Amino acid sequence: MTALSFANVGKCYKVRGKDTFWALRDFTLDVEPGEIIGIVGSNGAGKSTLLKIVSRITLPTTGAIVVNGRIGSLLEVGTGFHQELTGLENIYFNGAVIGIPRREIDAHLSDIIDFSGVRDFIDTPVKRYSSGMYTRLAFAIAAHLDVENMFIDEVLAVGDAEFQRKCLAKMGDMAKSGRTILFVSHDMNAITRLCTRAVWLERGCIMSTGDPQKIVQDYITHSVPRGDVVNINTLLDRLPEDPTIKITGIQISQNGNTPNVFFRDYPIKIEINYTVSKTEPGLRVFVRILDDRGTMILRSYHDVKGAMILNPGEYTSTLIIPKEYLSHRNYEISIGALVFNQRACTGNIGEGVRIPIQVETIAPTDCYPEEALTYRPLIEPNLIWETVKDK
Amino acid sequence: MKQTIILPNKWNFFGFKEIPKYKELLWMFIWRDIKIRYKQTLLGIAWVLFQPIAMMIILTLFFGVLIKVPSDGLPYPVFFLSAYITWVIFYDGLMRSYASIVQNTAIITKVYFPRLIIPIAGSLAPLVDFTIAFTLLLVLILIYGLTIPYTIILVPILIVWAISLSFGVGAFMSALNVKYRDVQYAIPFLLMVWMYASPVVYPASLVPPHLHWVYYLNPISWIIDGMRFALFGLPMSTQSVIPAITITGIIIVGGVMFFEYYENKFVDFI
């Protein structure tokens, strides 16, 4: 017997009178008991609408859903928390709201308070709590919800790195206990780590369903990156004229594609096309990698293997950034040319063409699974370790 | 294993049948309402006594002493208080329930439960205040040297009537308020007119007898007269009580039907 069965579920909203807007269309999916389904998609893709329908908060316009077993939804942490009530009072009220019977709360009260780490303030109204305390208490209660089907929306996107780690571990436990979970998140690490299957939604429709790593990769590759798409040709046109060298084209690619987002799990290829009009000793083409604050992380020249005089002609230089070298964060790639010890050919030294890129990871490392951006190193090469037990 | 089937919108008139399963949540809502009522107030629970006492003093001076409104031979303070605390069950219940759905938007948009629980909790919450105020009334009756007759056992029936009525109106108004916030402006007028159409500050005997058939369509008139009969043995109207009971029934059934009709759309409208 399936745990959840969606058949052609759709939700249509009326927008200002006559216009209609389909937030979700023809959603069909069967979920087996114990599956953890991750739902990814850009904002407005219909993820939250789906969770609201299956949680019975709003009704579908079309289709049908059959849910076997009790339903619990955690669409936010601390639903129904009242500012004037104390931590303890809110534990009972919030518990009742999300569906934890009072006797369960009584039985786990000590666990909940310990997990939240607010024991000293449990009789203080929550309006005096810091947002961290508030969130920890709320999650501690939610973690004790024990139903067959759980629908979770971005609950993990709160709190500091340490607390997020704790929450993910708790989610993992829930998953292992055989509960069926539908999980919406923008945190791709969480999706690939926790889910057994993923669904990619876009504009209300299912784009694809399947293995979380594959889906996350598809989603990231096709989704529009943060910020504007950079037109490399426009940047090239803006370069100052140089008597010796003209850069005519740049391609940054991975696995034969030119995606919006790169993966550190594959090599990144940078190809530079240029025309040299006269021989000038010391002419070099360079690539620099900068972090998102503009600090140079590394620099490399086309003749790194040995001096190479560029006689007049058309050239293509190719640079490969090996796999598992960059970290998952935002970088800027700066490409240009200079005459060694004399002048820069492409604007000020180090300027060149600056192309922002976003690097993600498909397989998060198990050591540091859910690090905040600020903890990520500038580069993360695959260094060689060996550990031997001596005694 | 429990199976839930979710289908497109339909009029779920019997949605309230699910309420027994959510009994615990209903109690929690009532408990929370009571808990937060007088939080961060200096006088705290003393407000429950202060409000009726202050009203009693002001209105006794105004209607009893200055205007000399008749009070069927009773001391004006007990005459007024007996009606006032009964009226407040209805008034307070309605005030708490009509805005309750909108006030609980944050919960409604995140968790499912039968929404009717919210106005039910709203109309039950005044019981606590009433119990305290009623004790005050009994003390006052004894101070005035009156005796408490055995008909006092009728009081619970009258309270149930008042609460059911306030629940019926409250369910209707709370659903209407989700889409039309006009309700929050209309309610104070409605309640003011309703209060003066009921024998709260004056005795029903002041109303010309040929209008009694209209006057006693109002269930509150019966509830307050009933209260004065139960506590002081004042005579009841000779009109039939059936129309008022029927009207109460229509309000409750209509209110619940209307509520259940809109229940599934709350989240889309709110």
XYZ file of C-alpha atoms in Angstrom:
661
model
C 0.000 0.000 0.000
C 1.334 3.428 -0.920
C 1.710 5.977 1.833
C 0.758 8.886 -0.363
C -0.886 8.848 -3.696
C -1.356 12.003 -5.755
C -3.470 11.873 -8.891
C -3.585 14.915 -11.185
C -3.576 17.338 -8.300
C -3.928 20.981 -9.340
C -4.527 24.267 -7.605
C -5.911 27.301 -9.353
C -6.100 30.753 -7.811
C -8.270 33.546 -9.054
C -6.230 36.652 -9.623
C -8.209 39.880 -9.594
C -11.586 38.614 -10.702
C -11.399 36.743 -13.977
C -7.745 35.828 -14.395
C -6.675 32.438 -13.160
C -3.311 31.248 -12.035
C -2.366 27.595 -11.730
C 0.032 27.292 -8.824
C 0.170 23.518 -9.297
C -0.844 21.413 -12.270
C -1.372 17.707 -12.856
C 0.786 16.588 -9.995
C 0.852 12.801 -9.998
C 3.110 10.813 -7.699
C 3.020 7.644 -5.633
C 5.089 7.533 -2.478
C 5.903 4.298 -0.692
C 6.023 4.148 3.110
C 9.433 5.213 4.436
C 10.389 7.237 1.382
C 11.800 10.705 1.881
C 10.857 12.851 -1.036
C 12.747 16.085 -1.566
C 11.019 18.799 -3.527
C 13.142 21.363 -5.314
C 12.267 24.252 -7.568
C 12.620 27.993 -7.810
C 10.423 30.413 -5.879
C 6.823 30.227 -7.016
C 7.283 26.776 -8.501
C 4.393 25.377 -6.440
C 6.361 23.617 -3.698
C 4.606 25.280 -0.800
C 1.223 24.990 -2.495
C 1.792 21.263 -2.775
C 2.605 20.977 0.931
C -0.417 23.084 1.855
C -2.730 20.897 -0.160
C -1.418 17.616 1.203
C -1.535 19.067 4.745
C -5.228 19.954 4.162
C -4.636 23.633 4.766
C -6.082 24.497 1.409
C -8.017 22.280 -0.975
C -6.954 21.293 -4.476
C -8.912 22.536 -7.481
C -8.521 19.258 -9.335
C -7.391 15.718 -8.649
C -7.288 13.607 -5.519
C -4.824 12.621 -2.827
C -5.003 9.509 -0.691
C -2.962 9.573 2.512
C -2.564 6.419 4.560
C -1.710 7.082 8.177
C -1.779 10.166 10.305
C -0.661 13.505 8.880
C 1.691 15.974 10.492
C 2.806 19.181 8.894
C 5.707 21.369 9.920
C 5.420 24.289 7.576
C 7.178 26.577 10.026
C 8.613 26.147 13.480
C 6.672 27.479 16.413
C 3.216 27.652 14.857
C 0.888 29.202 17.405
C 3.626 30.357 19.741
C 2.204 33.181 21.781
C 4.535 35.954 22.863
C 2.922 36.315 26.275
C 3.059 32.633 27.174
C 6.096 31.133 28.852
C 8.330 28.587 27.146
C 6.659 25.785 29.058
C 3.139 26.970 28.237
C 4.094 27.274 24.585
C 5.426 23.717 24.557
C 1.964 22.455 25.431
C 0.093 24.814 23.147
C 2.359 24.383 20.139
C 2.373 20.634 20.753
C -1.425 20.557 20.629
C -1.480 22.694 17.490
C 0.889 20.485 15.525
C -0.748 17.326 16.839
C 1.275 15.987 19.755
C -1.053 14.647 22.464
C -0.584 16.096 25.926
C 0.527 12.793 27.423
C 3.304 12.578 24.806
C 4.479 16.035 25.787
C 4.385 15.066 29.457
C 6.432 11.966 28.692
C 9.071 13.849 26.679
C 9.033 17.184 28.478
C 12.534 16.810 29.844
C 13.927 15.768 26.437
C 12.297 18.717 24.759
C 13.674 21.192 27.260
C 17.157 19.658 27.085
C 17.208 19.596 23.307
C 16.179 23.241 23.172
C 18.788 24.289 25.711
C 16.516 26.899 27.337
C 15.928 25.162 30.648
C 16.823 28.253 32.672
C 14.263 30.355 30.838
C 11.435 27.875 30.579
C 9.175 29.979 32.829
C 9.944 33.226 30.992
C 7.517 34.533 28.347
C 8.917 33.740 24.916
C 8.813 37.399 23.946
C 11.961 37.761 26.047
C 13.743 34.989 24.143
C 16.406 35.617 21.558
C 15.405 34.422 18.099
C 17.843 31.546 18.467
C 16.269 30.334 21.709
C 12.827 30.700 20.198
C 13.744 28.603 17.176
C 15.504 25.928 19.183
C 12.524 25.518 21.489
C 10.161 25.356 18.533
C 12.230 22.746 16.745
C 12.639 20.701 19.912
C 8.853 20.400 20.124
C 8.439 19.628 16.432
C 11.056 16.870 16.664
C 8.694 14.952 18.939
C 5.856 14.875 16.476
C 5.357 11.194 15.794
C 3.092 10.513 12.836
C 3.372 8.316 9.765
C 3.410 11.135 7.229
C 5.362 14.314 7.750
C 5.368 17.337 5.497
C 8.239 19.672 6.160
C 8.915 23.073 4.629
C 12.334 24.655 5.054
C 12.324 24.196 8.817
C 16.023 23.711 8.678
C 16.726 27.048 7.119
C 16.918 28.638 10.538
C 19.395 28.850 13.341
C 23.169 28.784 13.303
C 25.332 26.141 11.632
C 25.631 24.122 14.828
C 21.878 24.028 15.352
C 21.219 23.179 11.708
C 23.558 20.205 12.083
C 21.542 19.036 15.093
C 18.293 19.420 13.180
C 19.560 17.505 10.178
C 20.690 14.684 12.438
C 17.217 14.615 13.998
C 15.628 14.556 10.550
C 17.870 11.648 9.647
C 16.638 9.772 12.736
C 13.026 10.456 11.829
C 13.705 9.154 8.355
C 15.326 5.963 9.626
C 12.319 5.231 11.828
C 10.317 4.527 8.683
C 8.242 7.660 8.433
C 7.218 8.981 5.071
C 8.510 12.485 4.606
C 7.836 15.157 2.022
C 10.517 17.765 2.324
C 10.752 21.134 0.587
C 14.079 22.874 0.743
C 16.408 25.232 -1.027
C 19.310 23.540 0.693
C 20.597 21.137 -1.939
C 22.939 19.479 0.538
C 20.019 18.550 2.747
C 18.106 17.179 -0.222
C 20.919 14.956 -1.475
C 21.855 13.782 1.997
C 18.437 12.987 3.366
C 16.130 12.165 0.513
C 15.625 8.863 -1.210
C 13.949 10.505 -4.181
C 13.524 14.037 -5.435
C 10.952 15.909 -7.434
C 11.760 19.027 -9.401
C 8.869 21.448 -9.801
C 8.825 24.462 -12.064
C 5.856 26.794 -12.669
C 3.505 24.291 -11.100
C 4.580 21.319 -13.212
C 6.822 18.355 -12.496
C 10.028 18.699 -14.535
C 11.510 15.389 -13.437
C 11.479 12.834 -10.658
C 14.174 10.453 -9.538
C 17.537 10.102 -7.866
C 18.168 13.182 -5.665
C 21.717 13.782 -6.937
C 20.598 13.691 -10.539
C 17.575 15.935 -9.887
C 19.562 18.445 -7.862
C 22.171 18.584 -10.611
C 19.519 19.115 -13.294
C 17.798 21.750 -11.225
C 20.944 23.714 -10.437
C 22.232 23.474 -14.007
C 19.044 24.825 -15.515
C 17.982 27.334 -12.960
C 18.946 30.946 -13.427
C 21.892 31.893 -11.233
C 21.790 34.609 -8.638
C 22.443 37.986 -10.170
C 22.542 38.776 -13.870
C 23.642 36.472 -16.595
C 26.957 37.781 -17.822
C 27.386 38.320 -21.512
C 31.047 37.617 -22.143
C 31.033 39.252 -25.568
C 29.869 42.553 -24.086
C 32.727 42.382 -21.615
C 35.218 41.681 -24.398
C 33.962 44.665 -26.398
C 34.682 46.908 -23.439
C 38.377 45.969 -23.317
C 40.798 48.718 -24.313
C 42.495 48.434 -27.738
C 46.002 46.950 -27.593
C 48.625 47.088 -30.397
C 49.801 43.512 -29.764
C 46.916 41.273 -28.666
C 43.155 41.107 -28.973
C 41.080 38.585 -27.028
C 38.289 37.440 -29.324
C 36.447 34.848 -27.290
C 36.196 33.125 -23.935
C 34.283 29.951 -23.102
C 33.928 28.512 -19.640
C 32.463 25.041 -19.845
C 31.952 21.824 -17.973
C 31.270 18.430 -19.533
C 30.775 20.122 -22.903
C 28.063 22.506 -21.634
C 28.228 26.145 -20.656
C 25.997 26.015 -17.563
C 24.956 28.808 -15.254
C 26.237 26.936 -12.261
C 29.323 24.752 -12.145
C 30.045 21.719 -10.027
C 33.248 21.224 -8.165
C 32.817 17.536 -8.846
C 33.909 17.889 -12.490
C 36.779 19.771 -14.153
C 36.025 23.271 -15.406
C 37.456 24.174 -18.808
C 38.384 27.737 -19.742
C 39.161 28.405 -23.416
C 40.583 31.726 -24.528
C 40.731 32.728 -28.209
C 42.991 35.585 -29.181
C 44.837 37.175 -32.077
C 48.455 38.301 -31.828
C 49.486 40.961 -34.347
C 53.196 41.334 -33.579
C 55.869 39.494 -31.682
C 56.545 40.975 -28.276
C 58.713 39.091 -25.748
C 57.096 38.580 -22.387
C 53.497 38.542 -23.744
C 51.389 36.286 -21.560
C 47.760 35.311 -21.241
C 46.600 34.903 -17.657
C 43.699 33.522 -15.665
C 43.116 34.608 -12.099
C 40.575 33.255 -9.689
C 39.188 35.716 -7.169
C 36.830 35.130 -4.300
C 33.535 36.986 -4.140
C 35.174 39.885 -2.312
C 37.784 40.325 -5.034
C 40.745 38.770 -3.214
C 42.997 36.887 -5.612
C 43.150 33.211 -4.743
C 45.404 32.061 -7.556
C 46.924 33.153 -10.842
C 48.213 31.159 -13.788
C 49.889 31.969 -17.146
C 49.557 30.226 -20.487
C 53.286 29.445 -20.509
C 53.421 27.891 -17.053
C 55.166 24.849 -18.543
C 57.980 26.951 -20.034
C 58.541 30.182 -21.972
C 56.535 30.295 -25.199
C 56.927 33.197 -27.605
C 53.649 34.176 -29.247
C 54.329 34.974 -32.890
C 51.609 36.714 -34.938
C 48.601 34.459 -35.538
C 45.380 33.184 -33.971
C 45.594 31.137 -30.807
C 43.435 29.184 -28.396
C 44.725 28.604 -24.894
C 42.898 26.125 -22.714
C 43.057 25.924 -18.957
C 41.561 23.100 -16.946
C 40.651 23.663 -13.306
C 40.812 20.124 -11.978
C 37.809 18.520 -10.313
C 37.483 18.751 -6.541
C 39.637 21.828 -6.493
C 37.339 24.800 -5.974
C 34.990 24.890 -3.012
C 31.241 25.409 -3.333
C 30.880 29.167 -3.304
C 30.942 32.138 -5.674
C 34.076 33.107 -7.554
C 35.174 35.559 -10.147
C 37.368 34.457 -13.016
C 39.543 37.183 -14.402
C 41.057 36.638 -17.843
C 43.484 38.931 -19.622
C 46.935 39.452 -21.081
C 50.053 41.372 -20.092
C 53.594 41.971 -21.186
C 55.734 40.765 -18.334
C 57.345 43.550 -16.298
C 56.098 46.165 -18.777
C 52.378 46.703 -19.161
C 48.920 45.246 -18.962
C 47.181 44.691 -22.262
C 43.660 44.387 -20.885
C 43.193 47.311 -18.531
C 44.853 47.635 -15.167
C 46.955 44.734 -13.980
C 44.676 41.946 -12.879
C 41.574 43.488 -14.409
C 41.001 41.740 -17.697
C 37.573 40.274 -18.217
C 35.943 39.414 -14.922
C 33.315 36.717 -15.053
C 31.427 35.724 -11.911
C 30.732 32.011 -11.562
C 28.848 29.985 -9.028
C 30.213 26.622 -7.979
C 28.071 24.011 -6.262
C 28.656 20.506 -5.096
C 26.639 17.452 -6.008
C 27.957 15.122 -3.375
C 28.398 17.054 -0.161
C 31.339 15.940 1.896
C 30.307 13.900 4.867
C 32.676 15.661 7.216
C 31.114 19.101 6.989
C 27.690 18.464 5.599
C 25.806 21.670 6.166
C 28.329 24.402 6.528
C 27.276 27.982 6.322
C 28.818 29.893 3.456
C 31.172 31.792 5.730
C 32.807 28.571 6.917
C 33.627 27.379 3.449
C 37.274 27.628 2.467
C 38.405 29.570 -0.581
C 39.572 26.403 -2.267
C 38.979 22.820 -1.261
C 41.442 20.577 -3.150
C 41.298 16.865 -2.754
C 44.427 16.490 -0.619
C 45.991 13.139 0.095
C 45.572 11.791 3.581
C 46.635 8.591 5.125
C 45.931 7.560 8.668
C 47.524 4.499 10.208
C 46.829 3.065 13.600
C 50.246 2.691 15.195
C 49.309 0.901 18.361
C -4.673 2.570 9.471
C -6.269 5.959 9.176
C -6.906 6.980 5.608
C -7.481 10.541 4.456
C -8.794 11.371 1.038
C -8.309 14.922 -0.130
C -10.650 16.072 -2.869
C -11.429 19.407 -4.535
C -13.646 21.875 -2.756
C -17.070 20.780 -1.723
C -19.482 21.902 0.949
C -18.266 19.987 3.928
C -21.325 20.599 6.108
C -20.494 17.748 8.439
C -16.924 18.904 8.943
C -17.743 19.531 12.596
C -18.063 15.787 13.128
C -14.265 15.713 13.315
C -14.219 18.007 16.344
C -14.290 15.277 19.049
C -10.917 14.087 17.742
C -9.542 17.565 18.348
C -10.973 17.936 21.867
C -7.531 18.467 23.336
C -6.775 21.305 20.931
C -10.119 22.923 21.794
C -9.196 22.905 25.485
C -5.801 24.325 24.678
C -7.380 27.207 22.786
C -9.696 27.993 25.705
C -6.820 27.624 28.162
C -4.617 29.925 26.123
C -7.363 32.565 25.842
C -7.771 32.587 29.599
C -4.030 32.564 30.227
C -3.212 35.526 28.048
C -6.269 37.582 28.905
C -4.818 39.450 31.853
C -1.113 38.910 31.238
C 1.005 41.950 31.858
C -1.759 43.753 33.729
C -1.247 45.146 37.201
C -4.620 44.090 38.569
C -4.682 40.751 36.763
C -7.724 38.663 37.535
C -9.162 41.524 39.640
C -10.356 43.037 36.353
C -12.965 40.303 36.216
C -14.546 41.797 39.341
C -13.719 45.400 38.639
C -15.496 45.564 35.286
C -18.984 44.485 36.447
C -18.681 46.449 39.708
C -17.721 49.620 37.859
C -20.527 49.151 35.330
C -22.966 48.480 38.145
C -22.007 51.649 40.021
C -22.098 53.867 36.937
C -25.386 52.524 35.604
C -27.022 52.482 39.045
C -26.176 56.149 39.435
C -27.322 56.954 35.923
C -30.408 54.817 35.383
C -31.305 53.918 38.962
C -30.752 57.206 40.785
C -30.919 59.946 38.122
C -33.400 58.637 35.567
C -35.126 56.358 38.054
C -35.721 53.490 35.676
C -38.069 51.042 37.396
C -36.527 47.739 38.419
C -39.557 45.591 39.214
C -39.228 46.283 42.923
C -35.645 45.034 43.179
C -32.642 47.074 44.280
C -31.283 48.483 41.008
C -27.728 47.119 41.506
C -28.804 43.446 41.676
C -31.479 44.024 39.067
C -28.849 45.359 36.688
C -26.001 43.013 37.591
C -28.071 39.859 37.095
C -28.814 40.944 33.526
C -25.458 42.475 32.813
C -23.333 39.410 33.595
C -25.704 37.298 31.510
C -25.502 39.743 28.624
C -21.700 39.729 28.933
C -21.581 35.965 28.298
C -23.162 36.654 24.927
C -21.319 39.906 24.295
C -17.883 38.669 25.289
C -18.320 35.357 23.476
C -19.220 37.176 20.286
C -16.410 39.700 20.655
C -13.914 36.893 21.087
C -15.224 34.676 18.323
C -16.022 37.042 15.467
C -12.376 38.095 14.981
C -10.922 34.753 16.057
C -10.335 33.271 12.603
C -8.516 36.338 11.331
C -6.550 36.667 14.582
C -5.360 33.096 14.231
C -4.244 33.463 10.611
C -0.731 32.364 11.511
C -2.008 29.016 12.771
C -4.675 28.498 10.135
C -2.253 28.916 7.258
C 0.186 26.389 8.710
C -1.768 23.553 10.318
C -4.984 21.712 9.622
C -7.712 21.204 12.226
C -11.467 21.780 12.103
C -11.590 25.579 12.097
C -14.866 25.619 14.014
C -12.832 24.925 17.144
C -11.698 28.540 17.176
C -15.117 30.243 17.492
C -16.230 27.478 19.869
C -13.297 28.283 22.131
C -14.123 31.978 21.805
C -17.694 31.551 22.928
C -16.802 29.219 25.809
C -14.030 31.391 27.224
C -16.376 33.935 28.981
C -17.568 31.146 31.301
C -14.630 31.734 33.609
C -15.341 35.417 33.989
C -19.017 34.632 34.427
C -18.403 32.203 37.257
C -16.507 34.839 39.184
C -19.014 37.586 38.437
C -21.895 35.276 39.359
C -20.343 34.640 42.751
C -20.160 38.401 43.200
C -23.856 38.650 42.327
C -24.794 35.978 44.873
C -22.848 37.820 47.566
C -24.633 41.034 46.636
C -28.023 39.307 46.805
C -27.254 38.114 50.322
C -26.022 41.575 51.312
C -29.371 43.016 50.199
C -31.060 40.456 52.427
C -32.741 38.620 49.572
C -33.040 34.845 49.553
C -31.755 32.608 46.798
C -34.643 30.453 45.563
C -34.379 26.830 44.435
C -35.088 27.990 40.835
C -31.393 28.887 40.697
C -30.921 25.425 39.199
C -32.307 26.895 35.967
C -29.265 29.157 35.608
C -27.050 26.608 33.789
C -29.748 26.088 31.147
C -29.881 29.843 30.522
C -26.101 29.993 30.262
C -26.046 27.165 27.733
C -28.643 29.084 25.751
C -26.610 32.302 25.861
C -23.398 30.521 24.854
C -25.043 28.626 21.995
C -26.520 31.837 20.669
C -23.224 33.671 20.849
C -21.529 30.705 19.176
C -24.067 30.713 16.321
C -23.698 34.425 15.642
C -19.931 34.197 16.219
C -19.448 31.334 13.752
C -21.324 33.281 11.085
C -19.513 36.548 11.767
C -16.053 34.989 12.014
C -16.446 33.362 8.588
C -17.828 36.550 7.089
C -14.993 38.559 8.617
C -12.444 36.463 6.718
C -13.555 37.970 3.440
C -15.239 41.187 4.554
C -13.496 43.031 7.358
C -16.550 45.308 7.464
C -17.692 42.938 10.169
C -15.317 44.429 12.698
C -16.943 47.844 12.223
C -20.487 46.507 12.181
C -20.207 44.361 15.302
C -20.071 47.191 17.883
C -23.262 48.718 16.411
C -24.991 45.380 16.276
C -24.124 44.709 19.894
C -25.211 48.170 21.059
C -28.595 47.889 19.342
C -28.979 44.335 20.596
C -28.259 45.358 24.167
C -30.870 48.126 24.151
C -33.316 45.722 22.526
C -32.865 43.456 25.545
C -33.924 44.121 29.152
C -30.431 44.779 30.490
C -30.717 48.282 31.962
C -34.524 48.385 32.113
C -37.261 45.847 32.891
C -39.202 44.205 30.051
C -42.364 45.446 31.747
C -41.470 48.896 30.399
C -42.110 47.684 26.845
C -45.739 48.230 25.706
C -47.576 44.860 25.868
C -48.773 45.025 22.245
C -45.093 44.958 21.160
C -44.204 41.975 23.322
C -44.589 39.499 20.476
C -41.738 41.286 18.659
C -39.760 41.959 21.800
C -39.758 38.312 22.753
C -38.501 37.113 19.392
C -35.144 38.151 20.812
C -33.676 35.128 22.624
C -31.655 37.419 24.906
C -34.904 38.883 26.304
C -35.881 35.387 27.390
C -32.474 34.564 28.774
C -32.344 37.729 30.917
C -35.964 37.432 32.042
C -35.220 33.803 32.804
C -32.279 34.848 34.929
C -34.436 37.293 36.919
C -37.074 34.619 37.322
C -34.548 32.033 38.480
C -32.895 34.349 40.987
C -35.675 36.661 42.141
C -38.879 34.927 41.103
C -39.924 37.789 38.811
C -42.801 36.768 36.493
C -42.065 35.564 32.964
C -43.798 36.815 29.826
C -46.956 35.029 28.724
C -45.719 35.025 25.114
C -44.732 31.695 23.626
C -41.042 30.855 23.969
C -41.125 28.693 20.821
C -40.320 31.508 18.311
C -37.217 32.571 20.271
C -35.995 28.982 20.526
C -36.624 28.487 16.827
C -34.665 31.649 16.029
C -31.779 30.429 18.184
C -31.847 27.127 16.312
C -31.851 28.873 12.937
C -28.933 31.091 13.985
C -26.863 28.131 15.161
C -27.570 25.858 12.195
C -27.256 28.755 9.742
C -24.062 30.004 11.364
C -22.448 26.571 11.301
C -23.575 25.897 7.708
C -22.204 29.218 6.557
C -18.975 28.591 8.429
C -18.515 25.113 6.995
C -19.278 26.419 3.515
C -16.416 28.902 3.728
C -14.079 26.883 5.935
C -12.121 25.381 3.042
C -11.632 28.771 1.437
C -10.392 30.641 4.507
C -6.749 30.245 3.612
C -7.320 31.482 0.062
C -9.220 34.577 1.229
C -7.581 35.549 4.480
